[in-house]
CSV table of C-alpha atoms in Angstrom, one decimal:
chain,number,residue,atom,x,y,z
A,10,MET,CA,137.6,86.6,70.9
A,11,ILE,CA,135.4,89.6,72.1
A,12,THR,CA,136.8,91.2,75.2
A,13,LEU,CA,135.1,94.1,77.3
A,14,ASP,CA,138.3,95.6,78.5
A,15,GLN,CA,137.6,99.1,77.5
A,16,THR,CA,134.7,101.4,76.6
A,17,ALA,CA,134.8,103.8,73.6
A,18,ASP,CA,135.2,107.5,73.8
A,19,GLN,CA,132.8,109.8,72.2
A,20,THR,CA,134.2,109.6,68.7
A,21,ARG,CA,134.6,106.0,68.6
A,22,SER,CA,131.1,105.5,69.9
A,23,LEU,CA,129.4,106.9,66.8
A,24,PRO,CA,128.2,104.7,64.3
A,25,ASP,CA,130.6,103.6,61.4
A,26,LYS,CA,129.3,103.5,57.9
A,27,ASN,CA,129.2,99.7,57.8
A,28,GLN,CA,127.5,99.3,61.1
A,29,ASN,CA,123.9,98.3,59.6
A,30,GLU,CA,125.3,95.7,56.9
A,31,LYS,CA,123.5,92.6,57.0
A,32,PRO,CA,125.7,89.4,57.5
A,33,SER,CA,126.4,87.5,54.3
A,34,SER,CA,126.4,84.1,56.0
A,35,SER,CA,123.2,82.2,57.4
A,36,SER,CA,125.4,81.0,60.2
A,37,PRO,CA,126.7,82.7,63.4
A,38,GLU,CA,130.1,82.1,62.3
A,39,GLN,CA,131.9,85.4,61.9
A,40,LYS,CA,135.2,87.4,61.9
A,41,ASP,CA,136.8,87.8,65.2
A,42,THR,CA,135.9,91.3,66.6
A,43,SER,CA,138.4,91.3,69.6
A,44,LEU,CA,138.6,94.7,71.4
A,45,PRO,CA,142.3,95.7,71.5
A,46,VAL,CA,144.0,96.8,74.8
A,47,ASN,CA,144.9,99.8,73.0
A,48,PRO,CA,142.2,100.5,70.5
A,49,ARG,CA,144.0,103.3,68.7
A,50,ALA,CA,147.4,101.5,68.5
A,51,GLU,CA,146.6,100.0,65.0
A,52,ASP,CA,149.0,99.6,62.1
A,53,GLY,CA,152.2,99.8,64.2
A,54,LYS,CA,151.3,103.4,65.4
A,55,LYS,CA,152.5,104.3,69.0
A,56,PRO,CA,149.6,104.8,71.3
A,57,THR,CA,149.3,108.1,73.2
A,58,ASP,CA,150.0,108.5,76.8
A,59,SER,CA,146.3,108.5,77.6
A,60,GLN,CA,145.7,105.2,75.8
A,61,THR,CA,148.4,103.5,77.7
A,62,ASN,CA,147.2,104.7,81.2
A,63,ASN,CA,146.9,101.4,83.0
A,64,GLY,CA,143.9,100.1,80.8
A,65,SER,CA,142.3,103.6,81.0
A,66,GLN,CA,138.7,103.8,79.6
A,67,GLN,CA,137.3,106.8,78.0
A,68,SER,CA,133.4,107.1,77.4
A,69,ALA,CA,131.7,110.1,76.2
A,70,GLY,CA,134.8,112.2,76.4
A,71,LEU,CA,135.4,111.1,80.0
A,72,ASN,CA,138.5,109.5,81.3
A,73,LEU,CA,137.1,106.8,83.6
A,74,ASN,CA,140.5,105.0,84.6
A,75,LEU,CA,139.0,101.7,84.6
A,76,ASN,CA,140.3,98.2,83.8
A,77,LEU,CA,137.4,95.9,83.3
A,78,ASN,CA,137.4,92.3,82.1
A,79,TRP,CA,134.0,91.0,81.9
A,80,THR,CA,134.6,88.4,79.1
A,81,PRO,CA,135.2,85.4,81.4
A,82,TYR,CA,131.9,86.0,83.0
A,83,LEU,CA,129.7,87.0,80.0
A,84,LYS,CA,131.1,85.2,77.1
A,85,ASP,CA,129.5,81.9,76.1
A,86,GLU,CA,128.3,79.9,73.2
A,87,LYS,CA,125.1,82.2,72.8
A,88,VAL,CA,127.0,85.2,72.2
A,89,ALA,CA,127.9,84.5,68.6
A,90,GLN,CA,124.4,83.5,67.8
A,91,ASP,CA,123.0,86.6,69.5
A,92,LYS,CA,125.1,88.9,67.6
A,93,PHE,CA,124.2,87.1,64.4
A,94,ASN,CA,120.4,87.3,65.2
A,95,PHE,CA,120.7,91.1,65.9
A,96,GLN,CA,122.4,91.7,62.4
A,97,LYS,CA,119.7,89.8,60.7
A,98,TRP,CA,116.9,91.6,62.4
A,99,ASP,CA,115.1,94.1,60.1
A,100,LYS,CA,115.0,96.7,62.9
A,101,GLY,CA,111.2,96.9,62.3
A,102,LEU,CA,108.8,98.7,64.7
A,103,ILE,CA,107.7,96.9,67.9
A,104,PRO,CA,104.7,97.4,70.4
A,105,ALA,CA,107.1,98.8,73.0
A,106,ASP,CA,108.6,101.5,70.7
A,107,LYS,CA,106.3,104.2,72.3
A,108,LEU,CA,107.5,103.5,75.7
A,109,ILE,CA,111.2,103.3,74.3
A,110,GLU,CA,110.7,106.6,72.7
A,111,LYS,CA,109.8,108.4,75.9
A,112,ASP,CA,112.9,106.8,77.6
A,113,LEU,CA,115.4,107.9,75.2
A,114,PRO,CA,115.7,111.6,76.0
A,115,ARG,CA,115.9,111.0,79.6
A,116,THR,CA,118.4,108.1,79.4
A,117,ARG,CA,122.0,109.4,80.3
A,118,ALA,CA,121.0,112.8,79.7
A,119,ASP,CA,124.3,113.9,81.5
A,120,LEU,CA,126.3,112.5,78.5
A,121,PRO,CA,126.2,114.8,75.4
A,122,LEU,CA,126.8,111.6,73.3
A,123,MET,CA,123.6,110.2,74.3
A,124,LYS,CA,121.6,113.1,72.8
A,125,ASP,CA,122.9,112.0,69.2
A,126,PRO,CA,120.1,110.7,67.2
A,127,ARG,CA,122.2,108.0,65.9
A,128,VAL,CA,123.3,107.0,69.3
A,129,GLN,CA,119.6,106.8,70.4
A,130,LYS,CA,118.8,104.8,67.3
A,131,MET,CA,121.3,102.2,68.6
A,132,LEU,CA,119.9,102.3,72.1
A,133,ARG,CA,116.3,101.7,70.8
A,134,ASP,CA,117.6,98.9,68.4
A,135,ILE,CA,119.3,97.0,71.5
A,136,ALA,CA,116.3,97.5,73.9
A,137,ALA,CA,113.8,96.6,71.2
A,138,PHE,CA,115.4,93.5,69.9
A,139,TYR,CA,116.1,92.3,73.5
A,140,CYS,CA,112.3,92.5,74.1
A,141,VAL,CA,111.3,90.8,70.9
A,142,SER,CA,113.9,88.0,71.3
A,143,ASN,CA,113.3,87.4,74.8
A,144,ASN,CA,109.5,88.0,74.8
A,145,VAL,CA,109.6,90.5,77.7
A,146,GLU,CA,107.8,93.6,78.3
A,147,TYR,CA,109.8,96.8,78.0
A,148,GLN,CA,109.8,98.6,81.4
A,149,GLN,CA,110.7,102.1,82.2
A,150,GLY,CA,114.4,102.7,82.8
A,151,LEU,CA,115.6,99.4,81.0
A,152,LEU,CA,117.7,101.8,78.8
A,153,GLU,CA,119.8,102.8,81.7
A,154,ILE,CA,121.1,99.1,81.7
A,155,VAL,CA,121.5,99.1,78.0
A,156,ALA,CA,123.5,102.4,77.7
A,157,PRO,CA,126.8,101.3,79.5
A,158,PHE,CA,127.1,98.2,77.0
A,159,LEU,CA,126.6,100.6,74.2
A,160,LEU,CA,129.5,102.7,75.4
A,161,PHE,CA,131.9,99.8,74.5
A,162,LYS,CA,131.2,100.3,70.8
A,163,THR,CA,134.3,100.9,68.8
A,164,LYS,CA,135.0,100.7,65.0
A,165,ASP,CA,135.6,96.9,65.5
A,166,PHE,CA,133.2,96.3,68.3
A,167,HIS,CA,129.8,96.8,66.7
A,168,THR,CA,126.2,97.5,67.9
A,169,ALA,CA,125.6,93.9,67.4
A,170,ASP,CA,128.5,93.0,69.8
A,171,CYS,CA,127.0,95.4,72.3
A,172,TYR,CA,123.8,93.8,72.1
A,173,ALA,CA,125.2,90.3,72.4
A,174,TYR,CA,127.0,91.1,75.7
A,175,PHE,CA,124.0,93.2,77.1
A,176,ASN,CA,121.7,90.1,76.3
A,177,SER,CA,124.4,87.9,78.2
A,178,PHE,CA,124.4,90.1,81.1
A,179,MET,CA,120.6,90.0,81.3
A,180,ARG,CA,120.3,86.2,80.8
A,181,LYS,CA,123.0,85.4,83.4
A,182,TYR,CA,122.7,88.2,86.1
A,183,PHE,CA,119.4,89.9,85.9
A,184,PRO,CA,116.6,88.3,87.5
A,185,ASN,CA,113.4,87.2,85.4
A,186,ILE,CA,111.3,90.2,86.3
A,187,LEU,CA,110.3,91.1,82.9
A,188,THR,CA,108.6,88.1,81.6
A,189,PRO,CA,104.7,88.8,81.4
A,190,LYS,CA,102.3,86.0,82.1
A,191,THR,CA,98.6,85.9,81.6
A,192,ILE,CA,96.3,85.3,84.7
A,193,ASN,CA,92.6,85.6,84.2
A,194,HIS,CA,93.0,87.3,80.8
A,195,SER,CA,95.2,90.0,82.0
A,196,MET,CA,99.0,90.4,81.7
A,197,LYS,CA,101.0,90.3,84.9
A,198,LEU,CA,104.7,90.5,86.0
A,199,PRO,CA,104.8,87.7,88.7
A,200,HIS,CA,108.6,87.7,89.1
A,201,LEU,CA,108.5,91.6,89.6
A,202,THR,CA,105.6,91.2,92.2
A,203,THR,CA,107.7,88.5,94.1
A,204,ALA,CA,110.9,90.7,93.9
A,205,LEU,CA,109.2,93.5,95.6
A,206,THR,CA,107.5,91.6,98.2
A,207,PHE,CA,110.7,89.9,99.2
A,208,CYS,CA,112.4,93.3,99.3
A,209,GLU,CA,110.0,94.3,101.9
A,210,LEU,CA,110.5,91.0,103.8
A,211,MET,CA,114.3,91.6,103.7
A,212,ILE,CA,114.0,95.0,104.9
A,213,GLN,CA,111.8,93.7,107.8
A,214,TYR,CA,114.3,91.1,108.5
A,215,HIS,CA,117.5,93.0,108.7
A,216,LEU,CA,116.1,96.4,109.4
A,217,SER,CA,112.8,96.0,111.4
A,218,GLU,CA,112.9,99.5,112.9
A,219,ILE,CA,113.0,101.0,109.4
A,220,GLY,CA,110.3,98.4,108.1
A,221,GLN,CA,107.9,99.3,111.0
A,222,GLY,CA,108.8,103.0,110.5
A,223,LEU,CA,107.7,102.7,106.7
A,224,THR,CA,104.4,100.8,107.6
A,225,LYS,CA,103.6,103.3,110.2
A,226,ASN,CA,104.0,106.3,107.8
A,227,MET,CA,102.2,104.4,105.0
A,228,VAL,CA,105.3,104.5,102.8
A,229,ASP,CA,105.2,101.4,100.3
A,230,VAL,CA,108.8,100.1,99.6
A,231,ARG,CA,107.7,99.6,96.1
A,232,THR,CA,107.5,103.6,95.6
A,233,PHE,CA,111.3,103.7,95.5
A,234,VAL,CA,112.6,100.0,95.3
A,235,THR,CA,110.9,99.4,91.9
A,236,ALA,CA,113.2,101.9,90.1
A,237,TRP,CA,116.3,100.5,92.0
A,238,ILE,CA,115.6,97.1,90.8
A,239,MET,CA,114.5,97.9,87.3
A,240,THR,CA,117.7,100.0,86.5
A,241,LEU,CA,120.0,98.0,88.8
A,242,PHE,CA,120.7,101.3,90.7
A,243,THR,CA,122.0,103.1,87.7
A,244,LYS,CA,119.4,105.8,87.2
A,245,GLY,CA,121.1,109.1,88.1
A,246,THR,CA,124.4,107.4,89.1
A,247,PRO,CA,127.5,108.9,87.5
A,248,ILE,CA,128.5,106.7,84.5
A,249,LYS,CA,131.9,105.9,86.0
A,250,LEU,CA,130.1,104.5,89.1
A,251,VAL,CA,127.9,102.7,86.9
A,252,PHE,CA,130.6,100.6,85.3
A,253,GLU,CA,131.9,99.9,88.8
A,254,ILE,CA,128.6,98.7,90.1
A,255,PHE,CA,128.2,96.5,87.0
A,256,ASP,CA,131.8,95.2,87.7
A,257,TYR,CA,131.1,94.4,91.4
A,258,TYR,CA,127.6,93.0,90.5
A,259,ILE,CA,128.8,90.6,87.5
A,260,LYS,CA,131.7,89.2,89.7
A,261,ARG,CA,129.3,88.2,92.4
A,262,GLU,CA,127.7,85.8,89.8
A,263,ASP,CA,124.4,86.1,91.7
A,264,LYS,CA,121.1,87.0,90.1
A,265,LEU,CA,119.7,87.6,93.7
A,266,PHE,CA,122.3,90.0,94.8
A,267,PHE,CA,120.0,93.1,94.2
A,268,PHE,CA,118.1,92.0,97.4
A,269,TYR,CA,121.3,92.6,99.5
A,270,LEU,CA,122.1,95.9,97.8
A,271,VAL,CA,118.6,97.2,98.5
A,272,VAL,CA,119.0,96.4,102.2
A,273,GLY,CA,122.4,97.6,102.2
A,274,LEU,CA,121.8,101.0,100.9
A,275,LEU,CA,119.3,101.5,103.5
A,276,ALA,CA,121.4,100.1,106.2
A,277,MET,CA,124.2,102.5,105.3
A,278,ASN,CA,121.7,105.4,105.9
A,279,GLU,CA,119.8,103.9,108.7
A,280,LYS,CA,120.2,106.9,111.1
A,281,THR,CA,119.2,109.6,108.4
A,282,ILE,CA,116.2,107.3,107.5
A,283,LEU,CA,115.0,106.7,111.2
A,284,LYS,CA,115.2,110.6,111.8
A,285,LEU,CA,112.9,111.3,108.8
A,286,ILE,CA,110.5,108.7,110.0
A,287,ALA,CA,110.6,110.1,113.6
A,288,ASP,CA,110.1,113.8,111.8
A,289,ASP,CA,106.8,112.4,110.5
A,290,ASP,CA,107.3,114.3,107.4
A,291,ASN,CA,106.3,111.9,104.6
A,292,SER,CA,107.1,114.2,101.8
A,293,MET,CA,110.8,114.7,102.9
A,294,LEU,CA,111.2,110.9,103.6
A,295,ILE,CA,109.7,110.0,100.2
A,296,LYS,CA,111.9,112.5,98.4
A,297,TYR,CA,115.1,111.3,100.4
A,298,LEU,CA,114.4,107.7,99.4
A,299,ASN,CA,113.4,108.3,95.8
A,300,GLN,CA,116.1,111.0,94.9
A,301,SER,CA,118.7,111.8,97.5
A,302,ILE,CA,119.6,108.6,99.1
A,303,LYS,CA,121.7,107.1,96.2
A,304,ALA,CA,123.3,110.5,95.3
A,305,GLU,CA,124.4,111.1,98.7
A,306,THR,CA,125.6,107.6,99.3
A,307,LEU,CA,127.3,106.6,95.9
A,308,VAL,CA,129.7,109.6,95.6
A,309,ASP,CA,133.0,107.8,94.7
A,310,SER,CA,134.8,104.3,94.2
A,311,ASP,CA,135.2,103.8,97.9
A,312,SER,CA,131.6,104.3,98.7
A,313,VAL,CA,130.6,101.9,95.9
A,314,LYS,CA,133.1,99.1,97.4
A,315,LYS,CA,131.8,99.9,100.8
A,316,TRP,CA,128.1,99.4,99.6
A,317,PHE,CA,129.0,95.9,98.3
A,318,GLU,CA,130.9,94.8,101.2
A,319,MET,CA,127.8,95.8,103.4
A,320,ALA,CA,125.5,93.9,100.9
A,321,ASP,CA,127.9,90.9,101.3
A,322,THR,CA,127.6,91.0,105.0
A,323,ILE,CA,123.9,91.0,104.7
A,324,LYS,CA,123.8,88.0,102.3
A,325,LYS,CA,125.9,86.0,104.9
A,326,THR,CA,123.3,86.8,107.6
A,327,THR,CA,120.3,86.0,105.5
A,328,PRO,CA,118.9,82.3,105.5
A,329,LYS,CA,119.9,80.4,102.6
A,330,SER,CA,116.3,79.3,102.5
A,331,LEU,CA,115.4,82.6,100.7
A,332,GLU,CA,117.4,81.7,97.7
A,333,ILE,CA,116.4,78.1,97.7
A,334,TYR,CA,112.5,79.1,97.8
A,335,LEU,CA,113.0,81.8,95.1
A,336,ASN,CA,114.9,79.1,92.9
A,337,CYS,CA,112.1,76.5,93.4
A,338,LEU,CA,109.5,79.2,92.1
A,339,GLY,CA,111.7,79.6,88.8
A,340,PHE,CA,112.7,83.1,89.9
A,341,THR,CA,116.4,82.7,88.8
A,342,GLY,CA,116.0,80.0,86.2
A,343,ASP,CA,113.6,79.2,83.5
A,344,ALA,CA,110.9,81.9,83.1
A,345,PHE,CA,108.5,79.4,81.4
A,346,LEU,CA,106.5,78.7,84.3
A,347,SER,CA,103.4,76.4,84.7
A,348,LEU,CA,100.1,78.0,85.7
A,349,GLU,CA,100.5,76.5,89.4
A,350,ASN,CA,104.0,78.1,89.5
A,351,ILE,CA,102.8,81.5,88.5
A,352,LYS,CA,99.9,81.5,91.0
A,353,GLU,CA,102.5,80.6,93.6
A,354,LEU,CA,104.4,83.4,92.6
A,355,LEU,CA,101.6,85.9,92.9
A,356,ASP,CA,100.3,84.2,96.3
A,357,CYS,CA,103.6,84.6,97.9
A,358,SER,CA,103.2,88.4,97.8
A,359,ARG,CA,100.8,87.8,100.8
A,360,GLY,CA,103.7,86.6,102.9
A,361,LYS,CA,104.7,88.5,106.0
A,362,ILE,CA,107.6,86.3,107.3
A,363,LEU,CA,110.8,84.8,105.8
A,364,TYR,CA,110.6,80.8,106.2
A,365,VAL,CA,113.5,78.6,107.0
A,366,TYR,CA,113.7,75.1,105.3
A,367,PRO,CA,114.2,72.2,107.8
A,368,SER,CA,117.4,71.3,106.0
A,369,GLU,CA,118.9,74.6,106.9
A,370,ILE,CA,118.3,74.1,110.4
A,371,ILE,CA,119.7,70.7,110.5
A,372,ALA,CA,122.7,71.9,108.8
A,373,PHE,CA,123.2,74.7,111.4
A,374,ILE,CA,122.8,72.3,114.3
A,375,ARG,CA,125.3,69.7,112.9
A,376,THR,CA,127.9,72.6,112.1
A,377,GLN,CA,127.5,73.9,115.5
A,378,LYS,CA,128.1,70.6,117.1
A,379,GLU,CA,131.1,70.2,114.8
A,380,GLN,CA,132.2,73.6,116.1
A,381,SER,CA,132.6,74.8,112.6
A,382,ALA,CA,132.7,78.6,112.1
A,383,LYS,CA,129.9,78.8,109.8
A,384,THR,CA,127.3,77.1,107.7
A,385,GLY,CA,128.3,77.2,104.0
A,386,ASP,CA,128.4,80.6,103.0
A,387,ARG,CA,126.2,81.8,105.9
A,388,GLU,CA,127.3,83.4,109.3
A,389,ILE,CA,123.7,82.8,111.3
A,390,ASN,CA,123.2,82.2,115.0
A,391,PHE,CA,120.0,80.6,114.9
A,392,LYS,CA,117.8,80.1,117.9
A,393,ILE,CA,114.8,77.9,117.6
A,394,LEU,CA,111.7,79.4,119.5
A,395,ASP,CA,110.0,76.1,120.4
A,396,LEU,CA,106.2,76.8,120.7
A,397,ARG,CA,105.1,73.1,120.8
A,398,LYS,CA,102.4,72.5,123.3
A,399,ASN,CA,103.5,68.7,123.7
A,400,LYS,CA,107.2,68.1,123.4
A,401,GLU,CA,107.1,64.6,124.5
A,402,GLY,CA,110.6,65.2,126.2
A,403,LYS,CA,112.1,65.9,122.6
A,404,CYS,CA,114.0,69.1,122.3
A,405,ILE,CA,116.0,71.0,119.6
A,406,PRO,CA,119.6,71.9,120.4
A,407,TYR,CA,120.1,75.5,120.4
A,408,SER,CA,116.4,76.2,121.1
A,409,ILE,CA,114.5,78.4,123.6
A,410,ASP,CA,111.8,76.5,125.2
A,411,MET,CA,108.4,78.2,125.5
A,412,PRO,CA,106.5,76.3,128.2
A,413,SER,CA,103.2,75.0,127.2
A,414,LYS,CA,101.7,77.1,130.1
A,415,ILE,CA,101.4,80.1,127.9
A,416,TYR,CA,98.5,78.5,126.1
A,417,LYS,CA,96.6,78.6,129.2
A,418,ASP,CA,98.0,81.7,130.6
A,419,HIS,CA,98.7,84.4,127.9
A,420,SER,CA,99.9,86.9,130.5
A,421,LEU,CA,103.0,84.8,130.6
A,422,VAL,CA,103.8,85.5,127.1
A,423,VAL,CA,105.0,89.0,127.2
A,424,PRO,CA,107.6,88.7,130.1
A,425,LEU,CA,109.2,85.8,128.4
A,426,LEU,CA,109.5,87.7,125.0
A,427,GLN,CA,110.8,90.8,126.9
A,428,THR,CA,113.6,88.5,128.0
A,429,VAL,CA,114.2,87.3,124.4
A,430,LEU,CA,114.4,90.8,123.3
A,431,VAL,CA,117.1,91.6,125.7
A,432,GLU,CA,119.2,88.3,125.8
A,433,GLU,CA,118.8,87.4,122.2
A,434,LYS,CA,119.2,90.8,120.5
A,435,ASN,CA,121.6,89.5,117.8
A,436,SER,CA,120.3,86.1,117.6
A,437,HIS,CA,118.2,84.7,114.4
A,438,ILE,CA,115.1,83.7,116.1
A,439,CYS,CA,113.2,80.8,114.1
A,440,LEU,CA,109.8,80.2,115.4
A,441,MET,CA,108.8,76.6,115.4
A,442,VAL,CA,105.4,75.0,115.9
A,443,THR,CA,104.3,71.4,115.7
A,444,GLY,CA,103.1,71.5,112.3
A,445,ASP,CA,100.7,73.6,110.0
A,446,GLU,CA,97.6,71.8,111.2
A,447,ASP,CA,97.6,73.0,114.7
A,448,LYS,CA,95.6,76.2,114.7
A,449,GLU,CA,96.3,77.4,118.4
A,450,GLU,CA,100.0,77.0,118.0
A,451,ASN,CA,99.9,79.1,114.8
A,452,GLU,CA,97.7,81.6,116.1
A,453,MET,CA,100.2,81.9,119.0
A,454,ALA,CA,103.1,82.1,116.5
A,455,ILE,CA,101.5,85.1,114.6
A,456,ALA,CA,101.0,86.9,117.9
A,457,ILE,CA,104.6,86.4,119.0
A,458,LEU,CA,105.9,87.5,115.6
A,459,GLU,CA,103.8,90.7,115.9
A,460,PHE,CA,105.0,91.5,119.3
A,461,LEU,CA,108.6,91.1,118.4
A,462,ILE,CA,108.4,93.0,115.2
A,463,THR,CA,106.5,95.9,116.9
A,464,ASN,CA,109.5,95.9,119.2
A,465,ASN,CA,111.9,96.2,116.3
A,466,LYS,CA,113.5,92.7,116.7
A,467,ASN,CA,115.7,91.9,113.6
A,468,TYR,CA,116.1,88.5,112.3
A,469,LEU,CA,112.8,86.6,112.7
A,470,SER,CA,111.6,83.8,110.7
A,471,MET,CA,109.5,80.4,110.9
A,472,LEU,CA,110.4,76.9,110.5
A,473,LEU,CA,108.6,75.7,107.4
A,474,GLY,CA,106.2,73.0,108.2
A,475,GLY,CA,107.2,73.1,111.8
A,476,TYR,CA,108.8,70.2,114.0
A,477,ASN,CA,107.0,67.5,112.0
A,478,SER,CA,108.7,68.7,108.7
A,479,LEU,CA,111.9,68.6,110.6
A,480,ILE,CA,111.5,65.0,111.7
A,481,ALA,CA,110.6,64.0,108.2
A,482,GLU,CA,113.7,65.9,106.6
A,483,MET,CA,115.9,64.2,109.4
A,484,GLU,CA,114.5,60.8,108.2
A,485,LYS,CA,114.8,61.4,104.6
A,486,LYS,CA,118.5,62.3,105.1
A,487,LYS,CA,119.1,59.6,107.8
A,488,VAL,CA,120.4,62.2,110.2
A,489,THR,CA,120.9,61.2,113.8
A,490,GLN,CA,121.7,63.1,116.9
A,491,VAL,CA,119.9,66.4,116.1
A,492,ILE,CA,116.9,65.9,118.5
A,493,GLU,CA,117.9,65.7,122.4
A,494,ASP,CA,116.0,64.7,125.3
A,495,LYS,CA,116.7,68.1,127.1
A,496,SER,CA,116.8,71.5,125.6
A,497,ILE,CA,120.2,73.2,126.5
A,498,PHE,CA,118.2,76.5,127.0
A,499,GLN,CA,116.3,76.4,130.1
A,500,LYS,CA,116.5,79.8,131.4
A,501,PHE,CA,112.8,80.6,131.1
A,502,LYS,CA,111.8,77.8,133.1
A,503,GLU,CA,114.4,78.7,135.6
A,504,ILE,CA,113.2,82.1,135.8
A,505,PHE,CA,109.6,81.7,135.8
A,506,PHE,CA,108.8,78.0,136.9
A,507,LYS,CA,111.1,77.1,139.7
């Protein structure tokens, strides 16, 4: 059994003389290459103090003092086959080699070990075979994710083992953003486009003031978020913290968790970012987001832990519908999509708001009626902003009833929304129209969203398909006692229409 309990130091990371031997068998059945807890305690020799220091790890001559155990999360039936395939590969040139060669000198340049030509060759081989075997495009920064896995190399844990576990990590925990698709005779990365779009939507949802400030200053989130995603925040991060980031990330077992880390990193530095936005100095703002924010935030183990805890909180306050939608698009699953799937991925890049599925609203209402603390793994206080012109006496519990008179007298809208901004500051406002076919209601919804976003209201969404879809979902699931004859929120009528 292969375990990933320790990384190798600089000496043990160097290639051994039998490293490049081809497997003699045509099957993946091979000798067990377990990594000992004390890798130098061989032949009955007593380990040194540094080797017995609570699972201490050394990497590139650094005492990292970590005790990792990734095997339960990464080892599966494909690991042995991946190792075998890597050993069989002829290590020949591939089209991406020019890009890889450019990346090699700047990958972990802070570690002397990574300047060794033999180690750089191993980095190249792992990255190249990953691209070949998974039919993905090499993107700048991928070597930053490869490097930590190569540092596990020992005399008994070969480069092929490092590759197999790296590939397992990418397969299980890295989103499908590197798979190219041909659209109109040109190659595109639809999953990457989707990831960047939803990062922008997530920032708008949780940090509206930052989102508005970036838009006002014409700073595209792609200019800094792309590198964060492509390297999983490893670029320029001290190697010890990289292992800790990967450890926390793996144990979340969530391919979409990087969304919450993006927002979490910004949230931890909200005051600094807003000050830079207010200073109206784009050069300093962009420099901070591209270079300084990670270096100033991720300074030690405690800061990494705090960052992941912040991301956990953000996940709990993000509608589950986001994950469901991305799963439906094949974002976290099979990368072999139909042409319709690919076009939908690219089309969603034009979205400006998060959509909530009717099933999530139904689950929320039922949970509230049962006085449960939360809905599943989410902690969201939804308020439905009911924009229907004709409610027919049927209201949604936990809703804010916008009177139909707003369609005849638009001057009534702003005072109502100003009340929402004050009284529902921390509520998750989900706008609901009758259905997609009502043009006037949808135009009103857009106008209301723009007003609330402009006034820095966090937690804004739209009910997908509107009231009609909610009723259809209730009938499908045979749900009763969700629709009521009277809304429990009548404050706006009481204030303005006595």
